[in-house]
Coordinates of N, CA and C in Angstrom, one line a residue:
M17 N 114.1 68.9 35.1 CA 114.2 67.5 35.3 C 115.0 67.3 36.7
L18 N 114.5 66.5 37.5 CA 115.1 66.2 38.8 C 116.1 65.1 38.6
V19 N 117.3 65.3 39.1 CA 118.4 64.3 39.0 C 118.5 63.5 40.3
K20 N 118.4 62.2 40.2 CA 118.5 61.4 41.3 C 119.9 61.4 42.0
Q21 N 119.9 61.5 43.3 CA 121.2 61.6 44.0 C 121.7 60.2 44.3
F22 N 122.9 59.9 43.8 CA 123.5 58.6 44.1 C 124.6 58.8 45.2
H23 N 124.8 57.7 45.9 CA 125.8 57.7 47.0 C 126.9 56.8 46.8
Y24 N 128.1 57.1 47.2 CA 129.2 56.2 47.2 C 129.9 56.5 48.6
I25 N 130.7 55.5 49.0 CA 131.5 55.7 50.2 C 133.0 55.8 49.8
S26 N 133.7 56.6 50.6 CA 135.1 56.8 50.3 C 135.9 55.6 50.6
K27 N 137.1 55.6 50.1 CA 138.1 54.5 50.3 C 138.3 54.3 51.8
Q28 N 138.4 55.4 52.6 CA 138.6 55.2 54.0 C 137.4 54.6 54.7
E29 N 136.2 55.0 54.2 CA 135.0 54.4 54.8 C 134.9 52.9 54.4
S30 N 135.2 52.6 53.1 CA 135.2 51.2 52.7 C 136.2 50.3 53.5
N31 N 137.4 50.9 53.7 CA 138.3 50.1 54.5 C 137.9 50.0 56.0
K32 N 137.2 51.0 56.5 CA 136.7 50.9 57.9 C 135.6 49.7 57.9
I33 N 134.8 49.6 56.9 CA 133.8 48.6 56.9 C 134.5 47.2 56.8
L34 N 135.5 47.1 55.9 CA 136.2 45.8 55.8 C 136.9 45.4 57.0
D35 N 137.5 46.4 57.7 CA 138.2 46.1 59.0 C 137.3 45.6 60.1
N36 N 136.0 46.0 60.0 CA 135.1 45.6 61.0 C 134.3 44.3 60.7
L37 N 134.6 43.7 59.5 CA 133.9 42.5 59.1 C 134.8 41.3 59.5
K38 N 134.4 40.6 60.5 CA 135.1 39.4 60.9 C 134.7 38.1 60.3
N39 N 133.4 38.1 59.8 CA 132.8 37.0 59.1 C 133.4 36.9 57.7
L40 N 134.1 35.9 57.3 CA 134.7 35.8 56.0 C 133.7 35.7 54.9
K41 N 132.6 35.1 55.1 CA 131.5 35.1 54.1 C 131.0 36.5 53.8
H42 N 130.8 37.2 54.8 CA 130.3 38.6 54.7 C 131.4 39.5 54.0
K43 N 132.6 39.3 54.4 CA 133.7 40.1 53.9 C 133.9 39.8 52.4
T44 N 133.7 38.5 52.0 CA 133.8 38.1 50.6 C 132.7 38.8 49.8
I45 N 131.5 38.7 50.3 CA 130.4 39.3 49.6 C 130.6 40.8 49.4
I46 N 131.0 41.5 50.5 CA 131.2 43.0 50.4 C 132.3 43.3 49.4
L47 N 133.4 42.5 49.4 CA 134.5 42.7 48.4 C 134.0 42.5 47.0
L48 N 133.2 41.5 46.8 CA 132.7 41.3 45.4 C 132.0 42.5 44.8
M49 N 131.2 43.2 45.7 CA 130.5 44.4 45.3 C 131.4 45.6 45.2
L50 N 132.3 45.7 46.1 CA 133.2 46.8 46.2 C 134.4 46.8 45.2
D51 N 135.0 45.6 45.0 CA 136.1 45.4 44.1 C 135.8 45.0 42.7
C52 N 134.6 44.5 42.5 CA 134.2 44.0 41.1 C 133.0 44.8 40.6
G53 N 132.3 45.6 41.5 CA 131.2 46.4 41.0 C 129.9 45.5 40.8
L54 N 129.9 44.4 41.4 CA 128.7 43.5 41.2 C 127.5 44.1 41.9
R55 N 126.3 43.8 41.3 CA 125.0 44.1 41.9 C 124.8 43.1 43.0
I56 N 123.9 43.5 44.0 CA 123.6 42.5 45.1 C 123.1 41.2 44.5
S57 N 122.2 41.3 43.5 CA 121.6 40.1 43.0 C 122.6 39.2 42.3
E58 N 123.6 39.8 41.6 CA 124.7 39.1 41.0 C 125.6 38.4 42.0
T59 N 125.8 39.1 43.1 CA 126.7 38.7 44.2 C 126.1 37.5 44.9
V60 N 124.9 37.6 45.3 CA 124.3 36.4 46.1 C 124.1 35.2 45.3
T61 N 123.9 35.4 44.0 CA 123.6 34.2 43.1 C 124.9 33.7 42.4
I62 N 126.0 34.2 42.7 CA 127.2 33.8 42.0 C 127.6 32.3 42.3
K63 N 128.0 31.6 41.2 CA 128.3 30.2 41.4 C 129.8 30.0 41.1
F64 N 130.3 28.8 41.5 CA 131.7 28.6 41.3 C 132.1 28.6 39.8
K65 N 131.2 28.3 38.9 CA 131.5 28.3 37.5 C 131.8 29.7 36.9
N66 N 131.4 30.7 37.7 CA 131.7 32.1 37.3 C 133.1 32.5 37.5
F67 N 133.9 31.7 38.3 CA 135.3 32.1 38.6 C 136.3 31.4 37.7
D68 N 137.3 32.1 37.3 CA 138.5 31.4 36.7 C 139.6 31.9 37.6
F69 N 139.9 31.0 38.6 CA 140.9 31.3 39.6 C 142.3 31.4 39.0
K70 N 142.6 30.7 38.0 CA 143.9 30.7 37.3 C 144.2 32.1 36.7
K71 N 143.1 32.6 36.0 CA 143.2 33.9 35.3 C 142.9 35.1 36.3
R72 N 142.3 34.7 37.5 CA 141.9 35.7 38.5 C 140.8 36.6 37.9
T73 N 139.8 36.0 37.3 CA 138.7 36.7 36.8 C 137.3 36.1 37.2
I74 N 136.3 36.9 37.1 CA 134.9 36.5 37.3 C 134.2 36.8 36.0
T75 N 133.4 35.9 35.5 CA 132.6 36.2 34.3 C 131.1 36.1 34.9
I76 N 130.4 37.2 34.7 CA 129.1 37.3 35.3 C 128.1 37.7 34.2
K77 N 126.9 37.1 34.3 CA 125.8 37.5 33.5 C 124.9 38.5 34.2
S78 N 124.7 39.6 33.6 CA 123.9 40.7 34.2 C 122.5 40.1 34.5
L79 N 122.1 40.4 35.7 CA 120.7 40.0 36.1 C 119.7 41.1 36.0
K80 N 120.2 42.2 35.4 CA 119.3 43.3 35.1 C 118.4 42.9 34.0
K81 N 117.1 43.2 34.1 CA 116.1 42.8 33.1 C 116.0 43.6 31.9
R82 N 116.9 44.6 31.7 CA 116.8 45.5 30.5 C 117.6 44.9 29.3
G83 N 116.9 44.9 28.2 CA 117.6 44.5 26.9 C 118.1 43.0 27.0
K84 N 119.1 42.8 26.1 CA 119.6 41.5 26.0 C 120.6 41.2 27.1
T85 N 120.8 39.9 27.4 CA 121.7 39.5 28.5 C 123.1 39.6 28.0
K86 N 124.0 40.2 28.9 CA 125.3 40.4 28.5 C 126.3 39.8 29.5
L87 N 127.3 39.1 29.0 CA 128.3 38.6 29.9 C 129.4 39.6 30.0
R88 N 130.0 39.7 31.2 CA 131.2 40.6 31.4 C 132.2 39.9 32.3
T89 N 133.5 40.1 32.0 CA 134.5 39.5 32.7 C 135.3 40.6 33.5
I90 N 135.4 40.4 34.8 CA 136.0 41.4 35.7 C 137.2 40.8 36.4
P91 N 138.3 41.5 36.5 CA 139.5 41.0 37.2 C 139.2 40.9 38.7
I92 N 139.8 39.9 39.4 CA 139.7 39.8 40.8 C 140.9 40.5 41.4
S93 N 140.6 41.4 42.4 CA 141.7 42.2 43.0 C 142.5 41.2 43.9
N94 N 143.7 41.6 44.2 CA 144.5 40.7 45.1 C 143.9 40.5 46.5
R95 N 143.3 41.5 47.0 CA 142.7 41.3 48.4 C 141.5 40.5 48.3
L96 N 140.7 40.6 47.2 CA 139.5 39.7 47.1 C 140.0 38.3 46.8
Y97 N 141.0 38.1 46.0 CA 141.5 36.7 45.8 C 141.9 36.1 47.1
R98 N 142.6 36.8 47.9 CA 143.1 36.3 49.2 C 141.9 36.0 50.2
V99 N 140.9 36.9 50.2 CA 139.8 36.6 51.1 C 138.9 35.5 50.6
I100 N 138.7 35.3 49.3 CA 138.0 34.2 48.8 C 138.7 32.9 49.2
G101 N 140.0 32.9 49.1 CA 140.8 31.7 49.5 C 140.6 31.4 51.0
E102 N 140.6 32.4 51.8 CA 140.4 32.2 53.3 C 139.0 31.7 53.5
Y103 N 138.0 32.3 52.8 CA 136.6 31.9 53.0 C 136.4 30.4 52.6
L104 N 137.0 30.0 51.4 CA 136.8 28.6 51.0 C 137.5 27.6 51.9
N105 N 138.7 28.0 52.4 CA 139.4 27.1 53.3 C 138.8 27.0 54.6
N106 N 138.0 28.0 55.1 CA 137.4 27.9 56.4 C 136.0 27.5 56.4
E107 N 135.3 27.6 55.3 CA 133.9 27.2 55.2 C 133.7 25.7 55.0
K108 N 133.2 25.0 56.0 CA 133.1 23.6 56.0 C 132.0 23.0 55.2
N109 N 130.9 23.8 55.0 CA 129.7 23.3 54.3 C 129.7 23.6 52.8
I110 N 130.8 24.1 52.2 CA 130.8 24.4 50.8 C 131.3 23.2 50.0
K111 N 130.5 23.0 48.9 CA 130.9 21.9 48.0 C 131.3 22.7 46.7
L112 N 132.5 22.4 46.3 CA 133.1 23.2 45.2 C 132.7 22.7 43.8
N113 N 131.4 22.4 43.6 CA 130.9 22.0 42.3 C 130.6 23.2 41.5
A114 N 130.8 23.2 40.2 CA 130.6 24.3 39.3 C 129.3 25.0 39.4
N115 N 128.2 24.2 39.6 CA 126.8 24.8 39.6 C 126.4 25.2 41.0
N116 N 127.2 25.0 42.0 CA 126.8 25.4 43.4 C 127.0 26.9 43.6
Y117 N 126.2 27.4 44.5 CA 126.3 28.8 44.9 C 127.5 28.9 45.8
V118 N 128.3 30.0 45.6 CA 129.4 30.3 46.5 C 128.9 30.7 47.9
F119 N 127.7 31.3 48.0 CA 127.1 31.7 49.2 C 125.8 31.0 49.5
P120 N 125.8 29.7 49.8 CA 124.6 29.0 50.0 C 123.8 29.5 51.3
S121 N 122.5 29.3 51.2 CA 121.7 29.6 52.4 C 121.8 28.4 53.3
Y122 N 121.8 28.7 54.6 CA 121.8 27.6 55.6 C 120.4 27.3 56.1
T123 N 119.5 28.1 55.7 CA 118.1 27.9 56.2 C 117.2 27.4 55.1
S124 N 117.6 27.5 53.8 CA 116.8 27.0 52.7 C 117.7 26.6 51.6
K125 N 117.1 25.9 50.6 CA 117.9 25.5 49.4 C 118.1 26.8 48.6
G126 N 119.2 26.9 48.1 CA 119.5 28.1 47.2 C 120.6 28.9 47.8
H127 N 120.6 30.2 47.6 CA 121.6 31.1 48.0 C 121.2 32.0 49.1
I128 N 122.2 32.7 49.7 CA 122.0 33.7 50.8 C 121.0 34.7 50.3
D129 N 120.2 35.2 51.2 CA 119.1 36.2 50.8 C 119.7 37.6 50.7
R130 N 119.3 38.4 49.8 CA 119.7 39.8 49.6 C 119.5 40.6 50.9
K131 N 118.3 40.3 51.5 CA 118.0 41.1 52.7 C 119.0 41.0 53.8
T132 N 119.7 39.8 53.9 CA 120.7 39.6 54.9 C 121.9 40.6 54.7
I133 N 122.2 40.9 53.4 CA 123.3 41.8 53.1 C 122.9 43.2 53.3
W134 N 121.6 43.6 53.0 CA 121.1 44.9 53.3 C 121.2 45.2 54.8
R135 N 120.7 44.2 55.6 CA 120.7 44.4 57.1 C 122.1 44.5 57.6
L136 N 123.0 43.7 57.1 CA 124.4 43.8 57.5 C 125.0 45.2 57.2
L137 N 124.8 45.7 56.0 CA 125.4 47.0 55.7 C 124.7 48.1 56.5
K138 N 123.4 48.0 56.7 CA 122.7 49.0 57.5 C 123.3 49.1 58.9
S139 N 123.5 47.9 59.5 CA 124.0 47.8 60.8 C 125.4 48.3 60.9
L140 N 126.2 47.9 59.9 CA 127.6 48.4 59.9 C 127.7 50.0 59.8
G141 N 126.8 50.5 58.9 CA 126.8 51.9 58.7 C 126.4 52.7 60.0
K142 N 125.5 52.1 60.7 CA 125.0 52.7 61.9 C 126.1 52.6 63.0
K143 N 126.7 51.5 63.1 CA 127.8 51.2 64.1 C 129.0 52.1 63.8
L144 N 129.4 52.3 62.5 CA 130.6 53.0 62.2 C 130.3 54.5 61.8
N145 N 129.1 54.9 61.9 CA 128.6 56.2 61.6 C 129.0 56.6 60.1
I146 N 128.6 55.7 59.2 CA 128.8 56.0 57.8 C 127.4 56.1 57.2
Q147 N 127.2 57.2 56.5 CA 125.9 57.5 55.9 C 125.7 56.7 54.6
N148 N 124.5 56.3 54.3 CA 124.0 55.8 53.0 C 124.8 54.5 52.6
V149 N 125.0 53.6 53.5 CA 125.7 52.4 53.2 C 124.6 51.3 52.8
H150 N 124.7 50.9 51.6 CA 123.8 49.9 51.1 C 124.4 49.2 49.9
P151 N 124.0 48.1 49.4 CA 124.7 47.4 48.4 C 124.9 48.2 47.1
H152 N 124.0 49.0 46.7 CA 124.2 49.8 45.4 C 125.2 50.9 45.6
A153 N 125.4 51.4 46.8 CA 126.4 52.4 47.1 C 127.8 51.8 46.9
L154 N 127.9 50.5 47.1 CA 129.2 49.8 46.9 C 129.5 49.8 45.4
R155 N 128.5 49.6 44.6 CA 128.7 49.6 43.1 C 129.1 51.0 42.7
H156 N 128.5 52.0 43.2 CA 128.8 53.4 42.9 C 130.2 53.7 43.4
S157 N 130.6 53.1 44.5 CA 131.9 53.3 45.1 C 133.0 52.7 44.2
F158 N 132.7 51.5 43.7 CA 133.6 50.8 42.7 C 133.9 51.8 41.5
A159 N 132.9 52.3 40.9 CA 133.0 53.2 39.8 C 133.8 54.5 40.1
T160 N 133.4 55.1 41.2 CA 134.0 56.3 41.7 C 135.5 56.1 42.0
H161 N 135.8 55.1 42.8 CA 137.2 54.8 43.1 C 138.1 54.5 41.9
H162 N 137.5 53.8 40.9 CA 138.2 53.5 39.7 C 138.5 54.8 38.9
L163 N 137.4 55.7 38.8 CA 137.6 56.9 38.0 C 138.6 57.8 38.7
S164 N 138.6 57.9 40.0 CA 139.6 58.7 40.8 C 141.0 58.1 40.6
A165 N 141.1 56.8 40.4 CA 142.5 56.2 40.3 C 143.0 56.3 38.8
G166 N 142.1 56.8 37.9 CA 142.6 57.0 36.5 C 142.1 55.9 35.6
T167 N 141.3 54.9 36.0 CA 140.7 53.9 35.1 C 139.9 54.7 34.1
S168 N 140.0 54.3 32.9 CA 139.2 55.0 31.8 C 137.7 54.7 32.0
L169 N 136.9 55.6 31.5 CA 135.5 55.5 31.5 C 135.0 54.2 30.7
A170 N 135.7 53.9 29.6 CA 135.4 52.8 28.8 C 135.7 51.5 29.6
E171 N 136.7 51.4 30.4 CA 137.0 50.2 31.2 C 136.0 50.1 32.3
I172 N 135.6 51.2 32.9 CA 134.6 51.1 34.0 C 133.3 50.7 33.4
K173 N 132.9 51.2 32.3 CA 131.7 50.9 31.6 C 131.6 49.4 31.3
E174 N 132.7 48.8 30.8 CA 132.8 47.4 30.5 C 132.7 46.5 31.8
M175 N 133.4 46.9 32.9 CA 133.3 46.1 34.1 C 131.9 46.2 34.8
L176 N 131.2 47.3 34.6 CA 129.9 47.4 35.2 C 128.8 46.8 34.3
G177 N 129.2 46.6 33.0 CA 128.2 46.0 32.1 C 127.2 46.9 31.6
H178 N 127.5 48.2 31.5 CA 126.6 49.2 31.0 C 126.7 49.2 29.5
S179 N 125.6 49.6 28.8 CA 125.6 49.7 27.4 C 125.8 51.1 27.0
S180 N 125.6 52.1 27.9 CA 125.8 53.5 27.6 C 126.8 54.2 28.6
Y181 N 127.5 55.1 28.0 CA 128.5 55.9 28.8 C 127.7 56.8 29.8
N182 N 126.5 57.2 29.4 CA 125.7 58.1 30.2 C 125.4 57.4 31.6
T183 N 125.1 56.1 31.5 CA 124.8 55.4 32.7 C 126.0 55.3 33.6
T184 N 127.2 55.0 33.0 CA 128.4 54.9 33.7 C 128.8 56.2 34.4
L185 N 128.5 57.3 33.7 CA 128.8 58.7 34.2 C 127.9 58.9 35.5
I186 N 126.7 58.4 35.5 CA 125.9 58.6 36.6 C 126.5 57.9 37.9
Y187 N 127.1 56.7 37.6 CA 127.7 55.9 38.7 C 129.0 56.5 39.2
A188 N 129.7 57.1 38.4 CA 131.1 57.5 38.8 C 131.1 59.1 39.1
E189 N 131.6 59.4 40.3 CA 131.8 60.8 40.6 C 133.3 61.0 40.9
I190 N 133.8 62.1 40.7 CA 135.1 62.4 41.0 C 135.1 63.3 42.3
P191 N 135.6 62.7 43.4 CA 135.6 63.5 44.7 C 136.3 64.8 44.5
T192 N 135.8 65.9 45.2 CA 136.4 67.2 45.1 C 137.9 67.2 45.4
E193 N 138.3 66.5 46.4 CA 139.8 66.5 46.7 C 140.6 66.0 45.5
K194 N 140.1 65.0 44.8 CA 140.8 64.5 43.6 C 140.9 65.6 42.5
L195 N 139.7 66.3 42.3 CA 139.7 67.4 41.3 C 140.7 68.5 41.7
K196 N 140.7 68.9 43.0 CA 141.7 69.9 43.5 C 143.1 69.4 43.2
E197 N 143.4 68.2 43.4 CA 144.7 67.6 43.2 C 145.1 67.7 41.7
R198 N 144.2 67.4 40.8 CA 144.4 67.4 39.4 C 144.6 68.9 38.9
V199 N 143.7 69.8 39.4 CA 143.8 71.2 39.0 C 145.2 71.7 39.4
N200 N 145.7 71.4 40.6 CA 147.0 71.8 41.0 C 148.1 71.2 40.2
Q201 N 148.0 70.0 39.8 CA 149.0 69.3 39.0 C 149.1 70.0 37.6
V202 N 148.0 70.4 37.1 CA 147.9 71.0 35.8 C 148.4 72.5 35.8
T203 N 148.1 73.2 36.9 CA 148.4 74.6 37.0 C 149.8 74.9 37.7
S204 N 150.4 73.9 38.2 CA 151.7 74.2 38.9 C 152.9 74.3 38.0

């Protein structure tokens, strides 16, 4: 059986991408995928009603077409919370109604297009010489960074909205450097 190769970007690479994003809308979108593990379709269609800013959480309905629809609640990181605030304070065309998209399209009714984010990441990857930068790589990075930091597989599974641990294991890799660190901790 051939195993599909999944890609993630390191914390250093993700910080490099974030440092090079001057557009607050784009930075907020990337952080939603990187810090919350959202799929691109979930990110571009997110509405204000999905946010609980007091509790600093996002409740999202999976847009994956497999099985029954599942809601999941994900904490908002401090940096994402700050960037969302900056974005909302600086964006003049946003109406803070519960059913409005957080990332509206300026060329059509509805939300920003997924292709816009694909092109943005492809361009950034090329500019910064980072391989395999695409929206789903950010979701894999979310899982990998959490696993490396000691977040339990059960917690990662819940935040990603997976029904199976096997799926979560596919998403999360432990970088070799972290494994070396852990081996040395155990054997010293």
